[in-house]
XYZ file of C-alpha atoms in Angstrom:
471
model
C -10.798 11.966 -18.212
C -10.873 15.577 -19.577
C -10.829 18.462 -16.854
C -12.880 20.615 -15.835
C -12.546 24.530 -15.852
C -9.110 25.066 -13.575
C -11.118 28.024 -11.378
C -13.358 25.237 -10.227
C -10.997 22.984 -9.323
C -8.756 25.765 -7.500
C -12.067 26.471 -6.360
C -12.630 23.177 -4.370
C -9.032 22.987 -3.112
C -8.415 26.282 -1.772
C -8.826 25.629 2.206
C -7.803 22.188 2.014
C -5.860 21.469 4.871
C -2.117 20.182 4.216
C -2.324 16.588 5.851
C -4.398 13.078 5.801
C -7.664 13.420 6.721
C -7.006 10.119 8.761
C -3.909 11.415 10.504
C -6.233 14.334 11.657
C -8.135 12.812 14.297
C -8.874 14.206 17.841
C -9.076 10.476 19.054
C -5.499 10.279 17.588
C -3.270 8.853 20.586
C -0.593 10.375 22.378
C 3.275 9.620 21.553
C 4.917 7.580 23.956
C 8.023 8.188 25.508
C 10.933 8.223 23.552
C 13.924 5.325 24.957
C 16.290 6.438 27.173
C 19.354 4.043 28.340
C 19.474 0.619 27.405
C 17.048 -2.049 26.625
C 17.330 -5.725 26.696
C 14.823 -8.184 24.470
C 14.117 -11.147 22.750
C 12.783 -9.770 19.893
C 13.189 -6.008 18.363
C 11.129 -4.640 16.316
C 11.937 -1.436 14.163
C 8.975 0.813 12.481
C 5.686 1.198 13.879
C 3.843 1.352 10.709
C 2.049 -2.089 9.483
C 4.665 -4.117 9.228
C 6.362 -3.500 12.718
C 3.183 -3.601 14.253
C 1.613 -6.609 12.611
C 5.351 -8.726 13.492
C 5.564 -7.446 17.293
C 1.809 -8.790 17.251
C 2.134 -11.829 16.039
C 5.190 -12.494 17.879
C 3.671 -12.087 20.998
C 0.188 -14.375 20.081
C 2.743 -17.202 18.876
C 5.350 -16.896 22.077
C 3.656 -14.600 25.101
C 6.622 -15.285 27.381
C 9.060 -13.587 24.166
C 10.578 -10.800 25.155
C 9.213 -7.944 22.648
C 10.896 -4.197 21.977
C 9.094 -2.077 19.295
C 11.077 1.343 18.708
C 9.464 4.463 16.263
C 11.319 7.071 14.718
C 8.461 9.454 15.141
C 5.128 8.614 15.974
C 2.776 5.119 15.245
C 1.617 4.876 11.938
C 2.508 8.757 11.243
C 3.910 7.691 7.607
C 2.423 5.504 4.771
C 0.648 3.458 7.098
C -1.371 7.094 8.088
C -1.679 8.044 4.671
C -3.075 5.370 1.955
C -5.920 5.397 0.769
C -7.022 2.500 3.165
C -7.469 -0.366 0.406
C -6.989 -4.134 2.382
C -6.385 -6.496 -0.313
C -6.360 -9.877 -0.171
C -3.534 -10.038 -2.850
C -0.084 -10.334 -1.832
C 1.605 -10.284 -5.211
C 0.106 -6.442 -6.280
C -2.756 -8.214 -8.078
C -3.291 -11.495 -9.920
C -1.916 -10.409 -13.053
C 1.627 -9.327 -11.572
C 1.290 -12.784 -9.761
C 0.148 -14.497 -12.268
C 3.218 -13.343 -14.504
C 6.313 -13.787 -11.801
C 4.986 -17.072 -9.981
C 2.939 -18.534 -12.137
C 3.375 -22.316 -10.717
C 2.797 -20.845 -6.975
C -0.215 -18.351 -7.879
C -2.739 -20.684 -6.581
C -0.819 -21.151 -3.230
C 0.073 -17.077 -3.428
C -4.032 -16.396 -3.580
C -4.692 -19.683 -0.943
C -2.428 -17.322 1.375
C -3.712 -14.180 0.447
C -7.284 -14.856 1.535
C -6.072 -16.321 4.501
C -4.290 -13.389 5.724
C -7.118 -10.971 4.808
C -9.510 -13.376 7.118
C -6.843 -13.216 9.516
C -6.614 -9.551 9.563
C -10.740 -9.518 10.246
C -10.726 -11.688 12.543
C -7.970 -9.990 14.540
C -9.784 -6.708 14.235
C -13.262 -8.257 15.478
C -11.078 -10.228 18.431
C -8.795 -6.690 19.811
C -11.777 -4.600 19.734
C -10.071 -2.339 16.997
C -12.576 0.103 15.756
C -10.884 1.040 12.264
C -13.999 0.758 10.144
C -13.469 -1.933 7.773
C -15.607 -2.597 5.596
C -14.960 -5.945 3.186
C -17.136 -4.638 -0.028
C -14.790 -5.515 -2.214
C -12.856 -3.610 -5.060
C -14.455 -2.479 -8.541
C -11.994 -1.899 -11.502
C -13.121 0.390 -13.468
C -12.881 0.711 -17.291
C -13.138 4.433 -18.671
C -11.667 3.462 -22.429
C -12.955 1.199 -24.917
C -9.936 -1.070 -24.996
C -10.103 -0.857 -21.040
C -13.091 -2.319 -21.344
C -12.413 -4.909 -23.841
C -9.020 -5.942 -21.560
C -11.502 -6.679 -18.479
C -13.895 -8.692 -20.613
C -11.223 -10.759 -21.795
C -9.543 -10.648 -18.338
C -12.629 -12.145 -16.492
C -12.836 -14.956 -19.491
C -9.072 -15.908 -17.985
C -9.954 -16.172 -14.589
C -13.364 -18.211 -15.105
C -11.282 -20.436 -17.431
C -8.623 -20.579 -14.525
C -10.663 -21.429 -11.921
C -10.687 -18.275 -10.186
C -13.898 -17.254 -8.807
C -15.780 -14.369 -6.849
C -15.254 -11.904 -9.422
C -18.293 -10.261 -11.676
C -17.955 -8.617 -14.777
C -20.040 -5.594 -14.819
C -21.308 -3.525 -18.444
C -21.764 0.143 -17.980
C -25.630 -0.047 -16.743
C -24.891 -2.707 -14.239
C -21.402 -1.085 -12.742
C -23.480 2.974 -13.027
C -26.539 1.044 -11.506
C -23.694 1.023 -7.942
C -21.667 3.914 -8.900
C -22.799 6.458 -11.513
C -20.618 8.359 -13.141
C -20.746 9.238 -17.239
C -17.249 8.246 -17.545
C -17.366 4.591 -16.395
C -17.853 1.519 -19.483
C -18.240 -1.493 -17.198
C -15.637 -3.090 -14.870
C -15.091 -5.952 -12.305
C -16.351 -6.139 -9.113
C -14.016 -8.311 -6.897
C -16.306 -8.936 -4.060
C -14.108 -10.534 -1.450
C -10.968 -9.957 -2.020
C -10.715 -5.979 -0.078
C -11.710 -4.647 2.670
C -11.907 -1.059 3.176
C -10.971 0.512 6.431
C -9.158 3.505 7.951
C -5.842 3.206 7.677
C -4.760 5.183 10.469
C -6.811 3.829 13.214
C -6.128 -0.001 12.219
C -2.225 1.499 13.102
C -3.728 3.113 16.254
C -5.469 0.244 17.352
C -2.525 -2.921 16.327
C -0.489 -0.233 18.897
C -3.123 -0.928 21.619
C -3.214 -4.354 21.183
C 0.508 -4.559 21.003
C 0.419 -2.679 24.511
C -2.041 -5.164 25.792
C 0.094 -7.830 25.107
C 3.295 -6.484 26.533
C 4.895 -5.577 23.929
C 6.685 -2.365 24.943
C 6.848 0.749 22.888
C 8.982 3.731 22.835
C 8.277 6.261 20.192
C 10.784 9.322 18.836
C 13.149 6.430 19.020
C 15.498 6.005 15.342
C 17.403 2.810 15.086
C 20.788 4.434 14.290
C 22.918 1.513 13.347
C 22.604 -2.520 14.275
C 25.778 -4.243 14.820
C 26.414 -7.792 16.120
C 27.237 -8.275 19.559
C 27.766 -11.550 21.369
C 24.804 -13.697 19.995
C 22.986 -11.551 19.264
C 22.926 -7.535 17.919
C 22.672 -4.239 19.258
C 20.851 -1.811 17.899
C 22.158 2.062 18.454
C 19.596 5.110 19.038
C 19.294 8.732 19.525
C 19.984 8.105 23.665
C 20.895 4.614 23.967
C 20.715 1.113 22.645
C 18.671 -2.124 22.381
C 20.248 -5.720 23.269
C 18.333 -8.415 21.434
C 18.892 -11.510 20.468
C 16.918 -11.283 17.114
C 15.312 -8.318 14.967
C 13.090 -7.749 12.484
C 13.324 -4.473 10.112
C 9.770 -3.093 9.255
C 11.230 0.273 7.842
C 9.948 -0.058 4.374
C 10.497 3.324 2.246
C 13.267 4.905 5.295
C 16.758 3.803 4.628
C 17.617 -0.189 5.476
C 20.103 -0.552 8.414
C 20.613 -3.614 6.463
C 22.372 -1.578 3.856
C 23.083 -3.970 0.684
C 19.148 -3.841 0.377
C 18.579 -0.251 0.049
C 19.171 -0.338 -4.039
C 15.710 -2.804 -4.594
C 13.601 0.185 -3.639
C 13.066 3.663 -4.278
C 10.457 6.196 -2.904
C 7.672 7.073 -4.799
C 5.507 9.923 -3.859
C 1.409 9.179 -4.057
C -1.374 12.090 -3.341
C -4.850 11.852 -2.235
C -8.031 14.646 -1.957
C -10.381 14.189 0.911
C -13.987 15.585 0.088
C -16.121 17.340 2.893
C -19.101 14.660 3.929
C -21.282 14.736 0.601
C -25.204 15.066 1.814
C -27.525 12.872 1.353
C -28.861 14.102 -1.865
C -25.366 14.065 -3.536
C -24.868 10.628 -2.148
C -28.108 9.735 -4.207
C -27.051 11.218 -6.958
C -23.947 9.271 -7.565
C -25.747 6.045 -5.825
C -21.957 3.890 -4.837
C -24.945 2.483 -2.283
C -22.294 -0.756 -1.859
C -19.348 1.744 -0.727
C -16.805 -0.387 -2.887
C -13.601 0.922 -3.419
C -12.876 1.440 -6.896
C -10.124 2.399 -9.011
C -9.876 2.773 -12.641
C -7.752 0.672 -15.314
C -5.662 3.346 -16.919
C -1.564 2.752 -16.000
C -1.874 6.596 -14.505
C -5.098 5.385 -12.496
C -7.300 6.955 -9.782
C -8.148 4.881 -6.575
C -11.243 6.549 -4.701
C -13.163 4.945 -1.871
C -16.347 6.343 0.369
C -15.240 7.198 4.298
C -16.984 6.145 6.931
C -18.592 9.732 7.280
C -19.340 9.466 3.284
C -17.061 11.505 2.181
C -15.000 10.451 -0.956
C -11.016 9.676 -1.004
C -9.894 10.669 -4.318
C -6.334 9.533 -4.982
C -3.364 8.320 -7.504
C -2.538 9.474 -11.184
C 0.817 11.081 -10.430
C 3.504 9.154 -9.053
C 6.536 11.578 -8.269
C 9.887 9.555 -8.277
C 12.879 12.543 -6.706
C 15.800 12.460 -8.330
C 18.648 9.990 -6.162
C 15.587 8.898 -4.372
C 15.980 11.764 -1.450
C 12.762 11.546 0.716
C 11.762 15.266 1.805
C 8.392 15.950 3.417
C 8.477 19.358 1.236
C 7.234 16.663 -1.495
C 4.469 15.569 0.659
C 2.704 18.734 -0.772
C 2.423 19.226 -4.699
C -0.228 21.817 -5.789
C -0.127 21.328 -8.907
C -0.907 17.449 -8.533
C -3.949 18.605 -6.137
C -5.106 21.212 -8.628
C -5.159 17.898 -11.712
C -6.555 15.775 -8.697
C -9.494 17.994 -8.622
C -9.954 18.343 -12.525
C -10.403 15.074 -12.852
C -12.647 14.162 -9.595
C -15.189 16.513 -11.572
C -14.871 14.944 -14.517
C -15.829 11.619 -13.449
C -18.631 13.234 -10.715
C -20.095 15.781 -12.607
C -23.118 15.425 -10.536
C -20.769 16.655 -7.570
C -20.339 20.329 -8.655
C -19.579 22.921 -5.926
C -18.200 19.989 -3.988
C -15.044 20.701 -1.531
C -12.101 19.393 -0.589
C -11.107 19.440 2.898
C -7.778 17.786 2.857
C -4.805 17.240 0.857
C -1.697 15.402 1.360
C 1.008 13.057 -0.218
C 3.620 10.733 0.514
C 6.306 8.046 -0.238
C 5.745 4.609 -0.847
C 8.377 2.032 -1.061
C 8.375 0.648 -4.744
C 9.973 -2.323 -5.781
C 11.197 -3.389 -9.608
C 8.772 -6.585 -9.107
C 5.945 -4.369 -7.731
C 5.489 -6.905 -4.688
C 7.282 -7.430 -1.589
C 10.313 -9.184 -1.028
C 12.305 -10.511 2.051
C 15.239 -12.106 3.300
C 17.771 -11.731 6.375
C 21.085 -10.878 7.555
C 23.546 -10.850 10.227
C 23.377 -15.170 10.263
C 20.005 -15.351 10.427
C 19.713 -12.798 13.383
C 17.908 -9.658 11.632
C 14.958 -10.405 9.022
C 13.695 -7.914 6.768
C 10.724 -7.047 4.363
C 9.919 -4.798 2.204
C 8.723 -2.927 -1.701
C 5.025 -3.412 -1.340
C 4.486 -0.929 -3.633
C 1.591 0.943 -2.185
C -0.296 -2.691 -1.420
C 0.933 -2.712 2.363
C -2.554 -2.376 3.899
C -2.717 -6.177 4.026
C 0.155 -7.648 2.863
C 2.057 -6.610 5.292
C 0.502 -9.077 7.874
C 1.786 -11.855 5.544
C 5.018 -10.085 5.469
C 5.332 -10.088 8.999
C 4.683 -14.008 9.572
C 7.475 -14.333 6.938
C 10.221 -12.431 9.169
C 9.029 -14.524 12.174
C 9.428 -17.784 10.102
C 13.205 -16.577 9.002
C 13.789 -16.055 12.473
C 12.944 -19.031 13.597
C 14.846 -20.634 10.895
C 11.435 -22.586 10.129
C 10.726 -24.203 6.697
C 6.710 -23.187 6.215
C 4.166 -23.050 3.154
C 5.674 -19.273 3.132
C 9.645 -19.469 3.127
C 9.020 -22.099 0.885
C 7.874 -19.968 -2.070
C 9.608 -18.649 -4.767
C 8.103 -14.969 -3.973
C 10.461 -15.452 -0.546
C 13.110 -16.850 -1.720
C 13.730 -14.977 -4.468
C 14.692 -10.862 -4.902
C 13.808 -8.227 -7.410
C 16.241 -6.075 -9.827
C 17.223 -3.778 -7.530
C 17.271 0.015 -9.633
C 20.624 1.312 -11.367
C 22.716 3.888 -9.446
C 21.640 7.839 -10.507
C 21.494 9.230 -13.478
C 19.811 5.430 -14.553
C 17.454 5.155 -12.317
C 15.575 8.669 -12.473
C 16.477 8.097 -16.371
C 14.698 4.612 -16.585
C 11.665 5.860 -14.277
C 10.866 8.939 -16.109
C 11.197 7.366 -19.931
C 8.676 4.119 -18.222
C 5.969 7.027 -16.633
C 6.106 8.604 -20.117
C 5.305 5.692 -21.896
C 3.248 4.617 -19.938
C 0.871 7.845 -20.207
C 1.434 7.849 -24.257
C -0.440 4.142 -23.829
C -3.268 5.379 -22.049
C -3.485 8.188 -25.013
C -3.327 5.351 -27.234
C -5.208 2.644 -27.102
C -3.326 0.791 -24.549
C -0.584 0.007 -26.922
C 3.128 -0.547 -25.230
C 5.848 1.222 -27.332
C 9.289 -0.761 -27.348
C 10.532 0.544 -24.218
C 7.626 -0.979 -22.416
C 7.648 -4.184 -24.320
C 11.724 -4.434 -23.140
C 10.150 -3.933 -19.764
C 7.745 -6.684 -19.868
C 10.256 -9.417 -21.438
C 12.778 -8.385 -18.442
C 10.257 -8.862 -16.005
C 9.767 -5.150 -15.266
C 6.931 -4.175 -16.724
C 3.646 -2.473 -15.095
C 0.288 -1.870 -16.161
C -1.595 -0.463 -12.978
């Protein structure tokens, strides 16, 4: 997509205020208290974002009388679970073809258990009362290239032959006849397999419900250190400890306490542009009267999704990797990412001219060399960990949280029993490699969106080790 004029685009950011639009919410709950002294549990839980949330849930609806500790470092679902662009997807493998690839013998299982858990996660938001919006219209990708086009033609020719159904190939008059925008050449519309939702009140409201169940809370509270103690392991914070007999780690991008899996991810920083509500005659003059979410089949794609107030997410394209993978909220902000944001927002809604933004923000997400999550445990079976979702945590991290209850338990189920569980990604090279290896792949990447879609060698080595990534 070719810019617009830069003074526009300045134009429509300038006033944009430095944080999610979701995260800025006057219904947005209070902290609780921090933990002070000791605590004793059956079950503790660290990280309040998805994945803490969804295990101390589920532990509770399979045990009530378990014992259930969830501690926050700062505040629920402050970090990528406040920040994403609030895509639910059914996958759990970042997409059939990165499935398809890895596991092939398990995909059909891996998609079996994928639609499960996104039925699960509607259900449990109809059955807790959480109002977060969602929305299951599905996901379109979009093709802006010829040879983009020509990949999702063939693409949807594999998945009829495979069986795989609920997905419609769109040309460009039937996908513009939803969404219009000059730039789009067809794409396919996925109808079931994502919901869309608002990420920071599904966080808001699993809290609740993990309230309502007992679970017990305390926020401003960083797990320091685990060690073992006894039979079971102690967990060390800013003012005093936990006592429990087993714990799960939902910590994603922030450092493992389970320290020999820190080197299978690294942070990756992600920005998003919030629009102001778009009236009702620029609404109508884009159409998008479905309200999928969308997102576009270059490997530096856009993801962009209507709000509940119609306003329009506009997100992706850059992907910021910091050198030694340091996490610094200074890198939550990028200007010049937000001015390119805006460029090409106007490019593809031309029809949206004058249009501004009222929000702009950033953040890390924990990315993994297989794209996908991966899990395992430590300590003799005591602490259970998951993590490297690779910005597809909205939904899979319910999955991901059954998982660490099942490795807990020691139980043999249709999930430990996959390959995707059992098995681990590369973990990344020690610095200079890694920011070497990153940078040369996001550069070759973006010369195969200038071209064609064709791979140079270093992304063909990437593929045959298993590393490769096409969006």
């Amino acid at each position: 997509m070719a810019p617009v004029a830069m003074s526009a685009a300045a134009q429509s950011i300038a006033g944009a205020k430095p944080l999610s639009f979701w995260l800025d919410d006057p219904g947005r709950p209070e902290a609780l208290p921090a933990l002070t002294g000791d605590e004793h549990c059956d079950l503790l839980v660290i990280g309040a974002g998805y994945s803490g949330l969804w295990t101390a849930l589920l532990a509770k609806e399979r045990e009530p009388e378990r014992d259930v500790v969830l501690i926050e470092g700062r505040e629920t679902g402050w970090a990528a679970s406040g920040r994403n662009g609030g895509f639910c997807a059914a996958s759990l493998t970042h997409g059939l073809p990165n499935g398809l690839e890895r596991w092939p013998d398990e995909i059909k299982k891996l998609e079996e258990l994928g639609a499960r858990n996104l039925d699960a996660i509607e259900e449990a938001v109809a059955r807790y009362g959480i109002d977060c919006e969602f929305e299951r219209t599905g996901e379109i990708d979009v093709a802006t290239q010829p040879h983009q086009l020509e990949e999702l033609r063939e693409w949807h020719q594999e998945l009829e032959r495979r069986g795989f159904g609920g997905v419609e190939f769109l040309d460009g008059d039937a996908l513009r006849a939803h969404v219009d925008s000059p730039t789009f050449l067809g794409g396919l519309w996925d109808r079931r397999g994502v919901a869309m939702l608002n990420p920071a009140k599904l966080a808001w409201g699993l809290k609740q419900a993990c309230l309502d169940l007992g679970v017990r809370i305390y926020e401003n509270t960083r797990g320091l250190e685990l060690a073992r103690t006894g039979t079971g392991m102690a967990v060390r914070t800013p003012a005093g400890r936990v006592l429990a007999r087993r714990v799960a780690l939902g910590t994603n991008i922030f450092p493992s306490l389970v320290k020999r899996v820190r080197p299978y991810t690294v942070p990756v920083y992600d920005y998003a542009l919030m629009t102001e509500p778009l009236t009702a005659d620029q609404l109508a003059a884009i159409g998008w009267k479905n309200r999928q979410g969308l997102g576009d089949s270059a490997n530096q794609f856009h993801y962009f999704r209507l709000s509940a107030d119609n306003r329009i997410l506009w997100g992706g394209y850059d992907a910021i990797y910091p050198y030694g993978g340091r996490l610094s909220a200074a890198l939550d902000q990028r200007p010049e990412t937000f001015l390119k944001l805006a460029g090409q927002f106007f490019a593809c809604f031309p029809q949206l001219a004058g249009v501004r933004f009222t929000h702009a923000w950033g953040g890390a997400i924990d990315t993994c060399s297989r794209f996908s999550a991966f899990f395992g445990t430590a300590h003799q079976g005591r602490v259970a960990y998951a993590a490297g979702y690779t910005g597809l945590g909205v939904g899979a991290t319910r999955f991901g949280a059954d998982v660490m209850l099942d490795l807990l338990a020691g139980e043999e189920t249709e999930r430990t029993a996959l390959e995707m569980v059992r098995s681990k990604p590369m973990p990344f090279p020690p610095e200079p490699l890694a920011w070497a290896g990153i940078e040369l792949t996001k550069r070759s990447l973006a010369r195969a969106d200038d071209n064609g879609g064709h791979r140079d060698l270093w992304l063909r080595t990437m593929d045959r080790l298993g590393l490769g990534f096409d969006s």
